[in-house]
Backbone as a chain_set.jsonl record, in Angstrom:
{"seq": "XXXXXXXXXXXXXXXXXXXXXXXXXXXXXXXXXXXXXXXXXXXXXXXXXXXXXXXXXXXXXXXXXXXXXXXXXXXXXXXXXXXXXXXXXXXXXXXXXXXXXXXXXXXXXXXXXXXXXXXXXXXXXXXXXXXXXXXXXXXXXXXXXXXXXXXXXXXXXXXXXXXXXXXXXXXXXXXXXXXXXXXXXXXXXXXXXXXXXXXXXXXXXXXXXX", "coords": {"N": [[0.857, -1.186, 0.0], [0.595, 2.179, -0.892], [0.815, 5.757, -0.954], [-0.049, 8.618, -3.004], [1.563, 11.538, -3.512], [1.71, 14.312, -5.3], [4.378, 15.976, -5.887], [6.985, 18.338, -6.681], [9.613, 18.087, -5.953], [12.251, 18.049, -3.425], [12.22, 20.642, -2.593], [9.669, 21.462, -2.778], [6.734, 22.861, -1.278], [5.087, 21.033, -0.062], [6.668, 18.918, 0.579], [7.667, 18.431, 3.204], [5.324, 17.665, 4.508], [4.853, 15.321, 3.2], [6.889, 13.422, 3.954], [6.406, 13.394, 6.671], [3.841, 12.319, 6.769], [4.328, 9.731, 5.705], [6.14, 8.722, 7.611], [4.648, 8.764, 9.973], [2.308, 7.343, 9.437], [3.063, 4.894, 8.443], [2.596, 4.152, 5.897], [3.881, 4.038, 2.716], [5.037, 6.263, 0.051], [4.708, 7.46, -3.357], [7.756, 8.172, -4.909], [8.191, 11.037, -5.801], [10.06, 13.266, -5.654], [12.576, 12.004, -6.203], [12.004, 10.921, -8.718], [11.639, 13.266, -10.231], [14.225, 14.261, -10.137], [15.622, 12.197, -11.43], [14.491, 12.382, -13.999], [15.343, 14.921, -14.683], [18.102, 14.55, -14.795], [18.496, 12.502, -16.74], [16.847, 13.168, -18.928], [17.136, 15.931, -19.29], [19.811, 16.274, -19.155], [21.149, 17.037, -16.819], [23.496, 17.179, -14.01], [24.67, 14.203, -12.319], [24.838, 14.67, -9.643], [22.494, 15.84, -8.793], [20.677, 13.757, -8.449], [22.036, 12.337, -6.437], [22.023, 14.229, -4.334], [19.265, 14.423, -3.837], [18.707, 11.811, -2.979], [20.223, 11.775, -0.606], [18.917, 13.724, 0.964], [16.328, 12.609, 1.202], [16.942, 10.164, 2.427], [17.686, 11.088, 4.877], [15.284, 12.185, 5.848], [13.118, 10.355, 5.6], [11.905, 7.58, 7.405], [11.944, 4.995, 6.412], [13.418, 4.697, 3.758], [13.856, 2.718, 1.836], [11.365, 1.768, 1.318], [10.118, 3.588, -0.272], [8.404, 4.288, -3.309], [9.651, 3.993, -6.409], [10.186, 5.482, -9.672], [10.314, 6.206, -13.228], [8.578, 7.075, -15.273], [5.044, 7.841, -15.209], [1.404, 7.814, -15.031], [0.666, 10.46, -14.802], [2.432, 12.297, -15.828], [4.362, 13.565, -18.647], [5.971, 11.149, -20.753], [9.395, 10.039, -20.471], [10.655, 9.757, -22.938], [9.281, 11.579, -24.458], [10.227, 13.962, -23.476], [12.925, 13.713, -24.075], [13.889, 12.179, -26.799], [15.498, 9.656, -26.702], [16.543, 6.535, -26.628], [18.62, 5.266, -25.27], [19.001, 6.867, -23.005], [16.569, 6.448, -21.656], [16.836, 3.703, -21.145], [19.025, 3.784, -19.402], [18.009, 5.311, -17.276], [15.943, 3.634, -16.423], [17.427, 1.38, -15.679], [18.757, 2.502, -13.509], [16.6, 2.955, -11.696], [15.806, 0.313, -11.222], [17.947, -0.709, -9.844], [18.63, 0.926, -7.745], [17.91, 2.234, -4.412], [14.674, 1.58, -2.961], [11.285, 0.712, -4.05], [10.776, -0.4, -7.15], [8.868, 0.818, -9.961], [7.987, -0.014, -13.225], [6.715, 1.711, -15.779], [4.059, 0.834, -17.919], [4.858, 0.008, -21.258], [7.241, 1.436, -21.387], [9.314, -0.333, -21.699], [8.931, -0.918, -24.298], [9.479, 1.368, -25.578], [7.418, 3.184, -25.89], [5.693, 6.11, -26.774], [3.83, 9.124, -27.161], [3.858, 12.182, -28.53], [2.009, 14.177, -28.795], [0.498, 17.228, -27.868], [2.529, 17.766, -26.058], [2.857, 15.342, -24.817], [1.23, 15.086, -22.617], [-1.4, 13.921, -20.347], [-4.159, 12.732, -22.196], [-2.133, 11.485, -23.635], [0.066, 10.263, -22.625], [-0.826, 7.82, -21.968], [-1.398, 6.003, -23.962], [-2.658, 3.3, -26.068], [-0.988, 0.146, -26.597], [-0.081, -1.146, -29.67], [1.29, -3.374, -30.39], [3.645, -5.888, -29.211], [6.942, -6.44, -28.25], [9.305, -8.721, -27.375], [11.961, -8.597, -27.776], [13.196, -6.173, -27.554], [15.768, -3.942, -26.389], [15.102, -2.672, -24.019], [13.088, -4.342, -22.893], [14.532, -6.769, -22.484], [16.48, -5.892, -20.685], [14.956, -5.027, -18.442], [13.814, -7.472, -17.71], [16.099, -9.017, -17.008], [17.239, -7.503, -14.933], [15.136, -7.478, -13.12], [15.075, -10.179, -12.446], [17.555, -10.303, -11.207], [17.101, -8.675, -8.974], [15.386, -10.333, -7.555], [17.107, -12.394, -6.952], [19.216, -11.336, -5.501], [19.534, -9.987, -2.45], [20.579, -7.524, -1.798], [19.701, -5.6, -3.578], [17.018, -5.335, -3.008], [16.823, -4.781, -0.27], [19.101, -3.501, 0.594], [21.585, -1.134, 1.843], [22.561, 2.0, 0.339], [25.326, 3.318, -1.216], [27.243, 5.935, -2.464], [29.962, 5.607, -4.683], [31.502, 6.76, -6.644], [31.29, 9.722, -8.49], [30.502, 11.855, -11.178], [29.556, 14.566, -13.391], [28.47, 12.988, -15.501], [28.714, 10.329, -14.809], [27.827, 7.771, -12.567], [28.558, 5.796, -9.93], [27.615, 3.344, -7.726], [27.026, 1.458, -4.705], [25.227, -1.312, -3.46], [24.403, -2.917, -0.455], [23.768, -5.722, 1.564], [23.773, -7.792, 4.26], [25.424, -10.649, 3.273], [25.325, -10.041, 0.636], [26.202, -8.132, -2.203], [26.044, -5.486, -4.538], [27.431, -3.806, -7.241], [27.016, -0.922, -9.079], [27.339, 0.773, -12.133], [26.838, 3.598, -14.056], [27.026, 5.277, -17.063], [26.216, 8.099, -18.678], [27.229, 9.523, -20.729], [27.317, 10.127, -24.162], [29.322, 9.327, -26.0], [31.8, 8.964, -24.81], [34.055, 7.017, -22.958], [35.255, 6.256, -19.626], [37.99, 6.188, -17.362], [38.184, 4.95, -14.164], [39.817, 5.594, -11.317], [39.74, 5.991, -8.626], [38.022, 4.426, -7.209], [36.578, 2.801, -4.456], [35.176, 0.264, -3.564], [33.326, -2.059, -1.434], [33.441, -4.614, -2.281], [35.436, -7.518, -2.644], [38.701, -7.551, -4.112], [39.036, -8.684, -7.455], [37.951, -10.707, -10.287], [34.817, -10.446, -11.681], [32.276, -12.261, -13.142], [29.489, -12.165, -15.382]], "CA": [[0.0, 0.0, 0.0], [1.35, 3.43, -0.899], [0.022, 6.94, -1.269], [0.507, 9.458, -4.055], [1.643, 12.984, -3.273], [2.326, 14.85, -6.507], [5.219, 17.131, -5.561], [7.991, 18.55, -7.707], [10.958, 17.852, -5.449], [12.432, 18.272, -1.994], [11.977, 22.055, -2.305], [8.231, 21.693, -2.831], [6.212, 23.21, 0.041], [4.413, 19.869, 0.518], [7.621, 17.838, 0.841], [7.7, 18.13, 4.64], [4.114, 16.93, 4.857], [4.945, 13.989, 2.594], [7.647, 12.47, 4.772], [5.727, 13.259, 7.962], [2.745, 11.373, 6.554], [4.886, 8.386, 5.561], [6.755, 8.298, 8.86], [3.663, 8.602, 11.042], [1.251, 6.401, 9.06], [3.612, 3.612, 8.043], [2.237, 3.943, 4.497], [4.873, 4.695, 1.89], [4.532, 7.184, -0.966], [5.441, 7.543, -4.613], [8.944, 9.011, -4.716], [8.222, 12.077, -6.833], [11.307, 14.04, -5.705], [13.615, 11.263, -6.913], [11.607, 10.833, -10.128], [11.923, 14.548, -10.876], [15.678, 14.344, -10.281], [15.99, 11.238, -12.479], [14.09, 12.935, -15.29], [16.212, 16.062, -14.946], [19.445, 14.056, -15.13], [18.55, 11.696, -17.957], [16.18, 13.839, -20.048], [17.629, 17.303, -19.452], [21.274, 16.211, -19.108], [21.718, 17.645, -15.614], [24.541, 16.383, -13.369], [24.247, 13.13, -11.422], [24.798, 15.171, -8.265], [21.105, 16.147, -8.444], [20.118, 12.515, -7.912], [22.697, 12.031, -5.168], [21.533, 15.162, -3.323], [17.894, 14.039, -3.497], [18.802, 10.595, -2.174], [20.734, 12.115, 0.724], [17.861, 14.426, 1.697], [15.254, 11.678, 1.536], [17.445, 9.187, 3.404], [17.67, 11.782, 6.166], [13.939, 12.553, 6.297], [12.198, 9.219, 5.651], [12.338, 6.494, 8.282], [12.138, 3.77, 5.623], [13.578, 5.099, 2.357], [13.768, 1.557, 0.941], [9.957, 1.523, 1.019], [9.627, 4.57, -1.228], [8.084, 3.671, -4.595], [10.428, 4.77, -7.368], [9.718, 5.366, -11.059], [10.759, 7.193, -14.208], [7.36, 7.574, -15.904], [3.76, 7.343, -14.722], [0.216, 8.252, -15.766], [0.39, 11.883, -14.563], [3.476, 13.156, -16.385], [4.818, 13.117, -19.961], [6.999, 10.116, -20.726], [10.765, 10.519, -20.623], [10.987, 9.841, -24.358], [8.716, 12.821, -24.984], [11.146, 15.027, -23.077], [14.188, 13.501, -24.782], [13.66, 10.949, -27.558], [16.778, 8.95, -26.714], [16.284, 5.267, -25.957], [19.709, 4.966, -24.339], [18.746, 7.57, -21.748], [15.502, 5.741, -20.951], [17.422, 2.464, -20.636], [19.879, 4.113, -18.252], [17.145, 5.73, -16.171], [15.251, 2.438, -15.942], [18.421, 0.583, -14.964], [18.981, 3.139, -12.215], [15.453, 2.695, -10.822], [15.76, -1.103, -10.869], [19.094, -1.097, -9.025], [18.813, 1.844, -6.618], [17.039, 1.935, -3.278], [13.263, 1.81, -3.204], [10.494, -0.324, -4.715], [10.661, 0.191, -8.495], [7.765, 0.625, -10.888], [8.255, 0.231, -14.641], [5.445, 2.105, -16.39], [3.8, 0.013, -19.096], [5.274, 0.567, -22.542], [8.6, 1.968, -21.392], [10.187, -1.375, -22.249], [8.657, -0.931, -25.739], [9.786, 2.729, -26.038], [6.135, 3.776, -26.256], [5.418, 7.499, -26.419], [3.063, 9.935, -28.104], [4.275, 13.529, -28.155], [0.922, 15.127, -28.999], [0.232, 18.107, -26.721], [3.617, 17.634, -25.097], [2.82, 14.047, -24.142], [0.432, 15.134, -21.392], [-2.592, 13.082, -20.293], [-4.106, 11.263, -22.195], [-1.171, 10.968, -24.605], [1.029, 9.429, -21.907], [-1.521, 6.579, -21.599], [-1.922, 5.44, -25.206], [-2.661, 1.849, -26.208], [0.091, -0.486, -27.341], [-0.624, -1.906, -30.794], [2.075, -4.602, -30.53], [4.555, -6.103, -28.082], [8.164, -7.064, -28.735], [10.151, -9.176, -26.262], [13.362, -8.526, -28.199], [13.76, -4.837, -27.387], [16.783, -3.826, -25.339], [14.419, -2.322, -22.778], [12.434, -5.53, -22.327], [15.554, -7.699, -22.009], [17.126, -5.312, -19.508], [14.022, -5.085, -17.318], [13.691, -8.867, -17.302], [17.316, -9.478, -16.333], [17.426, -6.8, -13.672], [14.101, -7.955, -12.208], [15.557, -11.466, -11.949], [18.656, -10.031, -10.283], [16.51, -8.181, -7.725], [14.862, -11.482, -6.824], [18.194, -13.29, -6.553], [20.217, -10.665, -4.67], [18.806, -9.167, -1.475], [21.144, -6.175, -1.693], [18.904, -4.677, -4.391], [15.706, -5.132, -2.395], [16.874, -4.345, 1.126], [20.419, -3.018, 0.966], [21.973, 0.269, 1.919], [23.072, 2.526, -0.927], [26.461, 4.186, -0.959], [27.932, 6.438, -3.654], [31.383, 5.264, -4.746], [32.173, 7.661, -7.582], [30.276, 10.512, -9.193], [30.851, 13.015, -11.992], [28.302, 14.971, -14.04], [27.931, 11.983, -16.412], [28.957, 8.973, -14.319], [27.409, 7.5, -11.191], [28.868, 4.447, -9.472], [27.153, 3.173, -6.348], [27.041, 0.094, -4.194], [24.157, -1.755, -2.579], [24.968, -3.954, 0.402], [22.881, -6.299, 2.576], [24.333, -9.044, 4.775], [26.53, -11.126, 2.441], [25.06, -9.705, -0.764], [26.683, -6.823, -2.642], [25.905, -5.168, -5.96], [28.091, -2.57, -7.664], [26.338, -0.423, -10.271], [28.001, 1.9, -12.788], [26.06, 4.14, -15.17], [27.68, 6.368, -17.786], [25.251, 8.639, -19.636], [27.91, 10.217, -21.815], [26.941, 9.455, -25.408], [30.417, 8.832, -26.823], [33.077, 8.91, -24.119], [34.242, 6.12, -21.826], [36.064, 6.885, -18.576], [38.77, 5.335, -16.475], [37.906, 5.335, -12.781], [40.965, 5.11, -10.544], [39.58, 6.3, -7.203], [36.905, 3.627, -6.711], [36.911, 1.987, -3.285], [33.996, -0.485, -3.136], [33.572, -3.069, -0.402], [33.68, -5.899, -2.943], [36.831, -7.96, -2.643], [39.348, -7.448, -5.403], [38.921, -9.912, -8.235], [37.23, -10.637, -11.549], [33.443, -10.874, -11.501], [31.685, -12.561, -14.432], [28.036, -12.222, -15.434]], "C": [[0.889, 1.23, 0.0], [0.428, 4.56, -1.318], [0.716, 7.741, -2.366], [0.408, 10.92, -3.655], [2.394, 13.564, -4.457], [3.081, 16.127, -6.139], [6.382, 17.179, -6.537], [9.415, 18.31, -7.242], [11.046, 18.14, -3.975], [12.234, 19.737, -1.606], [10.492, 22.407, -2.345], [7.699, 21.929, -1.422], [5.497, 22.046, 0.718], [5.375, 18.742, 0.871], [7.64, 17.444, 2.317], [6.483, 17.316, 5.078], [4.174, 15.494, 4.321], [5.695, 13.025, 3.504], [7.056, 12.341, 6.176], [4.593, 12.242, 7.862], [3.272, 9.936, 6.502], [5.433, 7.869, 6.888], [5.727, 7.988, 9.944], [2.601, 7.555, 10.721], [1.784, 4.999, 8.791], [3.264, 3.252, 6.611], [3.232, 4.72, 3.634], [4.215, 5.545, 0.805], [5.326, 7.014, -2.261], [6.579, 8.551, -4.466], [9.059, 10.028, -5.85], [9.515, 12.894, -6.819], [12.428, 13.313, -6.451], [13.272, 11.14, -8.392], [11.914, 12.13, -10.867], [13.428, 14.721, -11.102], [16.16, 13.407, -11.391], [15.674, 11.805, -13.851], [14.959, 14.14, -15.673], [17.59, 15.595, -15.43], [19.466, 13.362, -16.483], [17.868, 12.363, -19.155], [16.786, 15.206, -20.336], [19.136, 17.422, -19.293], [21.871, 16.972, -17.93], [22.714, 16.679, -14.965], [23.955, 15.312, -12.449], [24.174, 13.581, -9.961], [23.377, 15.514, -7.834], [20.414, 14.91, -7.87], [20.721, 12.209, -6.55], [22.183, 12.94, -4.055], [20.116, 14.807, -2.877], [17.886, 12.789, -2.632], [19.244, 10.914, -0.75], [19.663, 12.808, 1.566], [16.766, 13.456, 2.126], [15.703, 10.629, 2.542], [17.485, 9.791, 4.807], [16.252, 11.918, 6.712], [12.982, 11.37, 6.44], [12.756, 8.121, 6.548], [12.676, 5.236, 7.494], [12.288, 4.117, 4.144], [13.516, 3.933, 1.381], [12.331, 1.211, 0.585], [9.367, 2.548, 0.068], [9.466, 3.919, -2.601], [8.675, 4.533, -5.709], [9.965, 4.508, -8.799], [10.405, 6.411, -11.921], [9.551, 7.886, -14.817], [6.138, 7.089, -15.126], [2.621, 8.044, -15.474], [-0.066, 9.752, -15.637], [1.358, 12.827, -15.26], [3.865, 12.666, -17.782], [5.932, 12.07, -19.83], [8.389, 10.722, -20.98], [11.132, 10.679, -22.097], [10.336, 11.035, -25.036], [9.631, 13.993, -24.649], [12.465, 14.946, -23.831], [14.086, 12.149, -25.492], [14.976, 10.214, -27.787], [16.591, 7.657, -25.925], [17.38, 4.883, -24.978], [19.457, 5.623, -22.984], [17.611, 6.904, -20.962], [16.014, 4.428, -20.387], [18.236, 2.734, -19.372], [19.039, 4.507, -17.043], [16.413, 4.537, -15.57], [16.2, 1.537, -15.176], [18.704, 1.177, -13.588], [17.845, 2.817, -11.25], [15.446, 1.242, -10.346], [16.918, -1.533, -9.977], [19.312, -0.192, -7.813], [17.819, 1.512, -5.512], [15.589, 2.281, -3.598], [12.594, 0.61, -3.858], [10.174, 0.186, -6.119], [9.356, -0.144, -9.203], [8.289, 0.887, -12.298], [6.906, 0.503, -15.3], [5.258, 1.345, -17.702], [4.238, 0.749, -20.371], [6.668, 1.15, -22.555], [9.57, 0.948, -21.981], [9.997, -1.545, -23.757], [8.988, 0.42, -26.394], [8.538, 3.44, -26.549], [6.088, 5.247, -25.862], [4.641, 8.163, -27.538], [3.252, 11.384, -27.674], [3.212, 14.597, -28.401], [0.655, 15.92, -27.729], [1.285, 17.929, -25.627], [3.603, 16.34, -24.321], [2.022, 14.032, -22.86], [-0.76, 14.189, -21.493], [-3.62, 13.577, -21.32], [-3.037, 10.662, -23.087], [-0.014, 10.222, -23.942], [0.424, 8.085, -21.514], [-2.049, 5.841, -22.833], [-1.838, 3.913, -25.205], [-1.403, 1.384, -26.916], [-0.518, -1.336, -28.443], [0.118, -3.216, -31.02], [2.988, -4.734, -29.319], [5.736, -6.935, -28.553], [9.046, -7.438, -27.541], [11.635, -9.165, -26.627], [13.946, -7.121, -28.08], [14.825, -4.858, -26.284], [16.128, -3.533, -24.0], [13.775, -3.522, -22.116], [13.466, -6.481, -21.731], [16.226, -7.191, -20.743], [16.222, -5.394, -18.285], [13.915, -6.514, -16.802], [14.909, -9.326, -16.51], [17.514, -8.791, -14.989], [16.346, -7.183, -12.655], [14.494, -9.308, -11.617], [16.693, -11.271, -10.943], [18.133, -9.522, -8.946], [15.953, -9.327, -6.889], [15.98, -12.342, -6.252], [19.148, -12.667, -5.544], [19.522, -9.675, -3.743], [19.362, -7.754, -1.327], [20.304, -5.171, -2.468], [17.547, -4.387, -3.766], [15.806, -4.457, -1.035], [18.141, -3.579, 1.503], [20.534, -1.512, 1.148], [22.514, 0.694, 0.559], [24.152, 3.548, -0.633], [27.096, 4.62, -2.274], [29.407, 6.094, -3.575], [32.176, 6.213, -5.636], [31.098, 8.426, -8.336], [30.934, 11.673, -9.934], [29.548, 13.483, -12.628], [27.653, 13.879, -14.881], [28.053, 10.542, -15.91], [28.516, 8.859, -12.873], [27.705, 6.035, -10.904], [28.441, 4.345, -8.02], [27.094, 1.701, -5.999], [25.825, -0.142, -3.313], [24.694, -2.924, -1.769], [23.943, -4.394, 1.433], [23.43, -7.656, 2.978], [25.513, -9.466, 3.891], [26.361, -10.794, 0.962], [25.522, -8.282, -1.075], [26.458, -6.678, -4.146], [26.602, -3.839, -6.219], [27.502, -2.155, -9.001], [27.111, 0.77, -10.826], [27.178, 2.323, -13.992], [26.815, 5.32, -15.758], [26.696, 6.873, -18.834], [25.903, 9.51, -20.7], [27.686, 9.441, -23.111], [28.113, 8.779, -26.11], [31.701, 8.528, -26.058], [33.062, 7.907, -22.979], [35.16, 6.814, -20.818], [36.809, 5.828, -17.781], [38.58, 5.838, -15.049], [38.99, 4.739, -11.892], [40.789, 5.284, -9.043], [38.475, 5.478, -6.556], [37.351, 2.755, -5.546], [35.668, 1.243, -2.798], [34.345, -1.492, -2.047], [33.742, -4.461, -0.999], [35.153, -6.249, -2.88], [37.409, -7.842, -4.042], [39.246, -8.766, -6.15], [38.196, -9.659, -9.528], [35.838, -11.217, -11.338], [32.799, -11.051, -12.869], [30.159, -12.592, -14.308], [27.646, -13.69, -15.625]], "O": [[1.827, 1.324, 0.792], [-0.603, 4.343, -1.954], [1.907, 7.567, -2.623], [-0.683, 11.465, -3.483], [3.594, 13.332, -4.603], [2.504, 17.212, -6.085], [6.723, 16.168, -7.152], [10.337, 18.328, -8.056], [10.039, 18.442, -3.334], [12.096, 20.048, -0.423], [10.104, 23.519, -1.988], [8.147, 21.285, -0.473], [5.315, 22.057, 1.935], [4.952, 17.717, 1.405], [7.632, 16.257, 2.643], [6.588, 16.405, 5.9], [3.616, 14.574, 4.919], [5.202, 11.936, 3.797], [7.189, 11.292, 6.807], [4.408, 11.412, 8.752], [2.741, 9.042, 7.161], [5.215, 6.711, 7.246], [5.911, 7.065, 10.737], [2.047, 6.94, 11.633], [1.042, 4.022, 8.897], [3.599, 2.16, 6.15], [3.398, 5.927, 3.81], [2.993, 5.546, 0.659], [6.446, 6.503, -2.268], [6.378, 9.653, -3.955], [9.903, 9.902, -6.737], [10.035, 13.197, -7.893], [13.148, 13.926, -7.239], [14.16, 11.244, -9.238], [12.395, 12.102, -12.0], [13.852, 15.258, -12.125], [17.01, 13.784, -12.197], [16.494, 11.72, -14.765], [15.266, 14.344, -16.847], [18.164, 16.172, -16.353], [20.362, 13.608, -17.29], [18.281, 12.138, -20.293], [16.931, 15.593, -21.496], [19.683, 18.524, -19.293], [22.98, 17.495, -18.031], [22.769, 15.504, -15.327], [22.881, 15.492, -11.874], [23.517, 12.937, -9.143], [23.073, 15.486, -6.641], [19.649, 15.013, -6.911], [20.002, 11.862, -5.613], [21.931, 12.471, -2.945], [19.797, 14.879, -1.69], [17.139, 12.715, -1.657], [18.69, 10.374, 0.207], [19.52, 12.511, 2.752], [16.327, 13.477, 3.276], [14.93, 10.243, 3.418], [17.335, 9.081, 5.802], [16.041, 11.78, 7.917], [12.12, 11.383, 7.319], [13.933, 7.774, 6.46], [13.587, 4.495, 7.863], [11.378, 3.859, 3.356], [13.162, 4.124, 0.218], [12.095, 0.444, -0.348], [8.223, 2.397, -0.362], [10.289, 3.098, -3.007], [8.246, 5.667, -5.921], [9.42, 3.446, -9.1], [10.996, 7.367, -11.42], [9.49, 9.114, -14.877], [6.189, 6.052, -14.464], [2.859, 8.775, -16.435], [-0.963, 10.26, -16.31], [1.13, 14.037, -15.282], [3.715, 11.481, -18.08], [6.732, 12.117, -18.896], [8.526, 11.768, -21.615], [11.833, 11.62, -22.467], [10.798, 11.465, -26.093], [9.789, 14.911, -25.454], [13.054, 15.968, -24.184], [14.185, 11.099, -24.856], [15.494, 10.158, -28.902], [16.493, 7.682, -24.698], [17.106, 4.243, -23.963], [19.675, 5.008, -21.94], [17.683, 6.806, -19.737], [15.667, 4.067, -19.263], [18.141, 1.995, -18.393], [19.321, 4.088, -15.92], [16.277, 4.437, -14.351], [15.832, 0.985, -14.139], [18.871, 0.443, -12.614], [18.098, 2.444, -10.104], [15.116, 0.97, -9.191], [16.875, -2.623, -9.405], [20.111, -0.525, -6.939], [16.988, 0.616, -5.661], [15.316, 3.166, -4.408], [13.249, -0.382, -4.179], [9.378, 1.114, -6.266], [8.815, -1.241, -9.062], [8.957, 1.892, -12.538], [6.054, -0.383, -15.367], [6.19, 1.228, -18.498], [4.012, 1.949, -20.526], [7.237, 1.345, -23.629], [10.524, 1.308, -22.67], [10.787, -2.219, -24.418], [8.805, 0.599, -27.598], [8.594, 4.199, -27.517], [6.413, 5.59, -24.725], [4.777, 7.808, -28.709], [2.848, 11.767, -26.576], [3.479, 15.787, -28.235], [0.592, 15.351, -26.639], [0.975, 17.941, -24.436], [4.256, 16.23, -23.283], [2.111, 13.078, -22.087], [-1.094, 13.712, -22.577], [-3.932, 14.768, -21.313], [-3.021, 9.448, -23.286], [0.802, 9.613, -24.633], [1.06, 7.296, -20.816], [-3.049, 5.129, -22.745], [-1.067, 3.315, -24.455], [-0.82, 2.108, -27.723], [-1.387, -2.164, -28.173], [-0.36, -4.079, -31.756], [3.096, -3.817, -28.504], [5.569, -7.987, -29.17], [9.48, -6.567, -26.788], [12.468, -9.666, -25.871], [15.092, -6.903, -28.474], [14.781, -5.684, -25.372], [16.536, -4.069, -22.97], [13.9, -3.704, -20.905], [13.301, -6.949, -20.605], [16.509, -7.968, -19.832], [16.67, -5.787, -17.208], [13.924, -6.741, -15.593], [14.769, -9.953, -15.459], [17.914, -9.43, -14.016], [16.614, -7.209, -11.454], [14.275, -9.558, -10.432], [16.778, -11.991, -9.948], [18.657, -9.892, -7.896], [16.035, -9.301, -5.661], [15.822, -12.949, -5.193], [19.822, -13.387, -4.806], [18.991, -8.657, -4.188], [18.686, -6.879, -0.787], [20.2, -4.013, -2.064], [16.986, -3.311, -3.971], [14.952, -3.641, -0.688], [18.241, -3.062, 2.615], [19.703, -0.736, 0.676], [22.88, -0.143, -0.266], [23.934, 4.515, 0.097], [27.449, 3.783, -3.104], [30.035, 6.266, -2.53], [33.364, 6.444, -5.414], [30.107, 7.841, -8.773], [31.795, 12.371, -9.4], [28.515, 12.846, -12.421], [26.427, 13.827, -14.98], [27.531, 9.628, -16.549], [28.793, 9.736, -12.055], [27.166, 5.143, -11.559], [28.847, 5.151, -7.183], [27.109, 0.826, -6.865], [25.441, 0.718, -2.519], [25.354, -3.813, -2.307], [23.321, -3.565, 2.098], [23.542, -8.562, 2.151], [26.491, -8.728, 3.77], [27.164, -11.219, 0.131], [25.266, -7.351, -0.311], [26.655, -7.618, -4.916], [26.385, -2.865, -5.498], [27.488, -2.941, -9.949], [27.494, 1.67, -10.078], [26.856, 1.502, -14.85], [27.196, 6.246, -15.043], [26.377, 6.152, -19.78], [25.212, 10.161, -21.484], [27.852, 8.222, -23.14], [27.921, 7.75, -26.758], [32.604, 7.896, -26.606], [32.17, 7.934, -22.132], [35.767, 7.838, -21.127], [36.315, 4.722, -17.562], [38.791, 7.017, -14.766], [39.07, 3.52, -11.733], [41.599, 4.781, -8.264], [38.033, 5.806, -5.454], [38.364, 2.061, -5.627], [35.152, 1.556, -1.725], [35.519, -1.745, -1.775], [34.145, -5.389, -0.298], [36.015, -5.385, -3.042], [36.701, -8.01, -5.035], [39.356, -9.838, -5.554], [37.858, -8.517, -9.84], [35.695, -12.348, -10.872], [32.77, -10.117, -13.67], [29.611, -12.988, -13.279], [26.459, -14.008, -15.701]]}, "num_chains": 1, "name": "protein.A"}
C-alpha cells in the first residue's frame, strides 16, 4: 500500500508533509522528488549530483527510504521519451530505478519505447494503447534481467546505498545487505568512456563474471 503525493521535489512546500505522513502512518509514498531528479538528469542532461543530493535528503527525512516507490514515468506526467527521444537515456534511467534503493515501478510501454508527443505528451497521450509487443527490445531484455537479479540478490531489495564515484555523467554506487553486494556503474555520456581510478567499493578485489 502506498500513497501518491504529486510534488515537484524536496523544495516543494508539501515535501515536509509527505515524509511526515509516511513516517507517522507507516504507508509509503510515490517518490516524486527522486523521479523529478531522475528525469532532470537523464532527459535534461543535468549532473548526477542532483540525484545524489535528493537521495541524501530523503534518506535523512524518511524512516524507511527503501519503502519509497520509485519510477521514471507514470500516468500523470509526460513520458521521458517525450522530453528527450533517446532510448539509451531511458534504458539508463530504468536501470537506475531497478538497481537503486526503493520499490521500483516500470510504467507500461517503457520497455517498448512507447510514447506519443501530442500536446507535449500530457494526459491522455502518456496513456496510449500499445498496438504490438516485442520481447526482443533492449528495454524488455534489460528489465527482465534486472528484475531477476533483484529477486536473486537481497542487496537490491533491502540493501543500503552508498555512492562510490560521481561526476556529471557517471554514477557508481554500491548496494549492500548481509553477504550480498551489488556494484552499479552508469555512464550517460553518449560517446566517451572513462577510467575510474579512485573507486573503493567493499567488494573484494577480483574478476566478476556475469
